[in-house]
PDB file of C-alpha atoms in Angstrom:
ATOM      1  CA  MET A   1      11.351  -9.624 -53.438  1.00 75.00           C
ATOM      2  CA  ILE A   2      13.753 -11.500 -55.695  1.00 81.00           C
ATOM      3  CA  GLY A   3      13.007 -12.375 -59.302  1.00 89.00           C
ATOM      4  CA  LEU A   4      14.160 -15.741 -60.606  1.00 94.00           C
ATOM      5  CA  ASP A   5      14.013 -16.867 -64.237  1.00 95.00           C
ATOM      6  CA  LEU A   6      13.079 -20.424 -65.133  1.00 96.00           C
ATOM      7  CA  VAL A   7      14.564 -21.552 -68.450  1.00 97.00           C
ATOM      8  CA  ASP A   8      13.592 -25.221 -68.691  1.00 94.00           C
ATOM      9  CA  PRO A   9       9.972 -25.709 -69.848  1.00 91.00           C
ATOM     10  CA  ARG A  10       9.675 -28.886 -67.756  1.00 90.00           C
ATOM     11  CA  TYR A  11       9.776 -26.630 -64.708  1.00 92.00           C
ATOM     12  CA  TYR A  12       6.920 -24.307 -65.563  1.00 87.00           C
ATOM     13  CA  HIS A  13       6.576 -22.572 -62.206  1.00 88.00           C
ATOM     14  CA  LEU A  14       8.771 -22.010 -59.190  1.00 91.00           C
ATOM     15  CA  ASP A  15       7.143 -24.742 -57.099  1.00 89.00           C
ATOM     16  CA  THR A  16       8.469 -27.348 -59.523  1.00 91.00           C
ATOM     17  CA  ALA A  17      12.089 -26.179 -59.256  1.00 95.00           C
ATOM     18  CA  LEU A  18      12.528 -24.880 -55.693  1.00 95.00           C
ATOM     19  CA  CYS A  19      11.168 -25.748 -52.269  1.00 94.00           C
ATOM     20  CA  VAL A  20      11.383 -23.740 -49.047  1.00 93.00           C
ATOM     21  CA  LEU A  21      11.851 -26.209 -46.210  1.00 93.00           C
ATOM     22  CA  ASP A  22      11.217 -24.035 -43.154  1.00 87.00           C
ATOM     23  CA  ASP A  23       9.037 -21.105 -42.114  1.00 81.00           C
ATOM     24  CA  ALA A  24      12.009 -18.774 -41.799  1.00 81.00           C
ATOM     25  CA  GLY A  25      12.975 -19.374 -45.420  1.00 80.00           C
ATOM     26  CA  ASP A  26      16.555 -20.195 -44.462  1.00 88.00           C
ATOM     27  CA  GLU A  27      16.569 -23.755 -45.799  1.00 93.00           C
ATOM     28  CA  ILE A  28      15.767 -24.498 -49.424  1.00 96.00           C
ATOM     29  CA  MET A  29      16.308 -27.169 -52.021  1.00 97.00           C
ATOM     30  CA  TYR A  30      16.341 -26.514 -55.748  1.00 98.00           C
ATOM     31  CA  TYR A  31      17.312 -27.822 -59.173  1.00 98.00           C
ATOM     32  CA  PRO A  32      19.909 -25.452 -60.686  1.00 98.00           C
ATOM     33  CA  ALA A  33      19.411 -26.415 -64.354  1.00 97.00           C
ATOM     34  CA  ALA A  34      15.822 -25.122 -64.212  1.00 98.00           C
ATOM     35  CA  PHE A  35      17.122 -21.561 -63.708  1.00 98.00           C
ATOM     36  CA  SER A  36      18.966 -19.040 -65.850  1.00 97.00           C
ATOM     37  CA  PRO A  37      22.672 -18.516 -65.088  1.00 97.00           C
ATOM     38  CA  GLY A  38      21.886 -15.219 -63.371  1.00 97.00           C
ATOM     39  CA  SER A  39      19.225 -16.804 -61.194  1.00 97.00           C
ATOM     40  CA  ARG A  40      21.562 -19.666 -60.287  1.00 97.00           C
ATOM     41  CA  ALA A  41      24.126 -17.089 -59.177  1.00 97.00           C
ATOM     42  CA  VAL A  42      21.533 -15.330 -56.995  1.00 97.00           C
ATOM     43  CA  LEU A  43      20.441 -18.613 -55.410  1.00 97.00           C
ATOM     44  CA  ALA A  44      24.045 -19.693 -54.792  1.00 97.00           C
ATOM     45  CA  ARG A  45      24.818 -16.333 -53.154  1.00 96.00           C
ATOM     46  CA  LEU A  46      21.693 -16.237 -50.968  1.00 95.00           C
ATOM     47  CA  PHE A  47      21.606 -19.958 -50.128  1.00 96.00           C
ATOM     48  CA  PRO A  48      25.151 -21.312 -50.294  1.00 97.00           C
ATOM     49  CA  ASP A  49      24.177 -24.384 -48.246  1.00 96.00           C
ATOM     50  CA  ALA A  50      21.020 -25.224 -50.192  1.00 97.00           C
ATOM     51  CA  LEU A  51      20.228 -28.832 -50.925  1.00 98.00           C
ATOM     52  CA  ILE A  52      20.802 -29.333 -54.650  1.00 98.00           C
ATOM     53  CA  ALA A  53      18.400 -31.741 -56.327  1.00 98.00           C
ATOM     54  CA  THR A  54      19.454 -34.105 -59.083  1.00 97.00           C
ATOM     55  CA  GLU A  55      17.762 -34.152 -62.474  1.00 97.00           C
ATOM     56  CA  GLU A  56      16.040 -37.425 -61.533  1.00 97.00           C
ATOM     57  CA  ASP A  57      14.588 -36.050 -58.321  1.00 97.00           C
ATOM     58  CA  ALA A  58      13.503 -32.817 -59.981  1.00 95.00           C
ATOM     59  CA  ALA A  59      11.844 -34.766 -62.817  1.00 93.00           C
ATOM     60  CA  ALA A  60       9.951 -36.803 -60.181  1.00 92.00           C
ATOM     61  CA  PHE A  61       8.548 -33.480 -58.887  1.00 91.00           C
ATOM     62  CA  GLY A  62      10.616 -33.857 -55.733  1.00 94.00           C
ATOM     63  CA  LEU A  63      10.764 -30.092 -55.352  1.00 94.00           C
ATOM     64  CA  ASN A  64       6.982 -29.751 -55.475  1.00 90.00           C
ATOM     65  CA  ALA A  65       7.139 -30.572 -51.781  1.00 92.00           C
ATOM     66  CA  VAL A  66       5.958 -29.041 -48.528  1.00 88.00           C
ATOM     67  CA  GLY A  67       8.155 -28.506 -45.483  1.00 88.00           C
ATOM     68  CA  ASP A  68       7.134 -27.342 -42.018  1.00 87.00           C
ATOM     69  CA  GLY A  69      10.617 -26.983 -40.575  1.00 88.00           C
ATOM     70  CA  ARG A  70      10.761 -30.619 -39.490  1.00 92.00           C
ATOM     71  CA  ASN A  71       8.730 -32.790 -41.861  1.00 93.00           C
ATOM     72  CA  VAL A  72       9.039 -32.629 -45.634  1.00 95.00           C
ATOM     73  CA  LEU A  73       6.228 -34.202 -47.625  1.00 92.00           C
ATOM     74  CA  LEU A  74       7.437 -35.107 -51.093  1.00 93.00           C
ATOM     75  CA  PRO A  75       6.782 -37.661 -53.833  1.00 93.00           C
ATOM     76  CA  GLN A  76       8.028 -41.099 -52.871  1.00 93.00           C
ATOM     77  CA  ALA A  77       9.763 -41.343 -56.267  1.00 92.00           C
ATOM     78  CA  ALA A  78      12.225 -38.563 -55.310  1.00 95.00           C
ATOM     79  CA  VAL A  79      14.386 -41.103 -53.493  1.00 95.00           C
ATOM     80  CA  GLY A  80      17.625 -39.136 -53.856  1.00 97.00           C
ATOM     81  CA  LEU A  81      16.314 -36.375 -51.592  1.00 98.00           C
ATOM     82  CA  PHE A  82      15.464 -38.560 -48.594  1.00 98.00           C
ATOM     83  CA  ASP A  83      18.983 -39.064 -47.163  1.00 98.00           C
ATOM     84  CA  PRO A  84      20.172 -35.466 -47.737  1.00 97.00           C
ATOM     85  CA  LEU A  85      17.029 -34.202 -46.011  1.00 98.00           C
ATOM     86  CA  ARG A  86      17.623 -36.525 -43.041  1.00 97.00           C
ATOM     87  CA  GLU A  87      21.253 -35.365 -42.837  1.00 97.00           C
ATOM     88  CA  ARG A  88      19.958 -31.800 -42.431  1.00 95.00           C
ATOM     89  CA  GLY A  89      17.607 -32.781 -39.617  1.00 95.00           C
ATOM     90  CA  PHE A  90      14.396 -33.080 -41.614  1.00 96.00           C
ATOM     91  CA  GLU A  91      12.050 -36.041 -41.683  1.00 97.00           C
ATOM     92  CA  PRO A  92      11.093 -36.842 -45.285  1.00 97.00           C
ATOM     93  CA  VAL A  93       7.641 -38.339 -45.754  1.00 95.00           C
ATOM     94  CA  GLY A  94       7.158 -40.017 -49.119  1.00 93.00           C
ATOM     95  CA  MET A  95       3.712 -39.637 -50.649  1.00 87.00           C
ATOM     96  CA  ASP A  96       2.197 -41.701 -53.454  1.00 85.00           C
ATOM     97  CA  LEU A  97       0.772 -39.108 -55.790  1.00 78.00           C
ATOM     98  CA  SER A  98       1.373 -41.018 -59.008  1.00 73.00           C
ATOM     99  CA  GLU A  99      -2.035 -40.096 -60.432  1.00 68.00           C
ATOM    100  CA  LEU A 100      -1.498 -36.393 -59.748  1.00 63.00           C
ATOM    101  CA  LEU A 101       1.974 -36.607 -61.313  1.00 68.00           C
ATOM    102  CA  LYS A 102       0.315 -37.577 -64.601  1.00 64.00           C
ATOM    103  CA  GLY A 103      -1.297 -34.148 -64.621  1.00 66.00           C
ATOM    104  CA  GLY A 104       1.940 -32.332 -63.832  1.00 66.00           C
ATOM    105  CA  GLY A 105       1.633 -31.785 -60.089  1.00 68.00           C
ATOM    106  CA  SER A 106       2.569 -33.210 -56.742  1.00 71.00           C
ATOM    107  CA  VAL A 107       2.403 -32.502 -53.001  1.00 67.00           C
ATOM    108  CA  LYS A 108       2.535 -28.694 -53.115  1.00 67.00           C
ATOM    109  CA  CYS A 109      -0.354 -28.676 -55.589  1.00 61.00           C
ATOM    110  CA  CYS A 110      -2.536 -30.313 -52.916  1.00 60.00           C
ATOM    111  CA  THR A 111      -2.067 -27.561 -50.334  1.00 64.00           C
ATOM    112  CA  GLN A 112      -3.719 -24.291 -49.436  1.00 59.00           C
ATOM    113  CA  GLU A 113      -1.779 -21.754 -47.393  1.00 68.00           C
ATOM    114  CA  LEU A 114      -3.727 -19.936 -44.718  1.00 57.00           C
ATOM    115  CA  ARG A 115      -2.302 -16.815 -43.154  1.00 61.00           C
ATOM    116  CA  PRO A 116      -3.726 -14.948 -40.150  1.00 64.00           C
TER     117      PRO A 116
END
């Protein structure tokens, strides 16, 4: 297990600042400014090819997304993530969750993980 420190109060839990895109955990996207310098260094070392989100896309809760290894469901307002995801072989699916965004959540907040 790896500990990561969030330092920006706008990103109040990991699901708002980082998204795992595949089941293997090899592909991620994250917003560096949400993390402490030490945590950014860990992420850069472990995931040198990670997709880096812009401030605009992070603020639109673009990282509160769900990926299944092919499709990535994310807020439709996170427009800057769509092309980079496609370039990596993913199919972004924009979701209108504007009402949920008012409460501080997005796609990931609407899911329940089930494990055998």
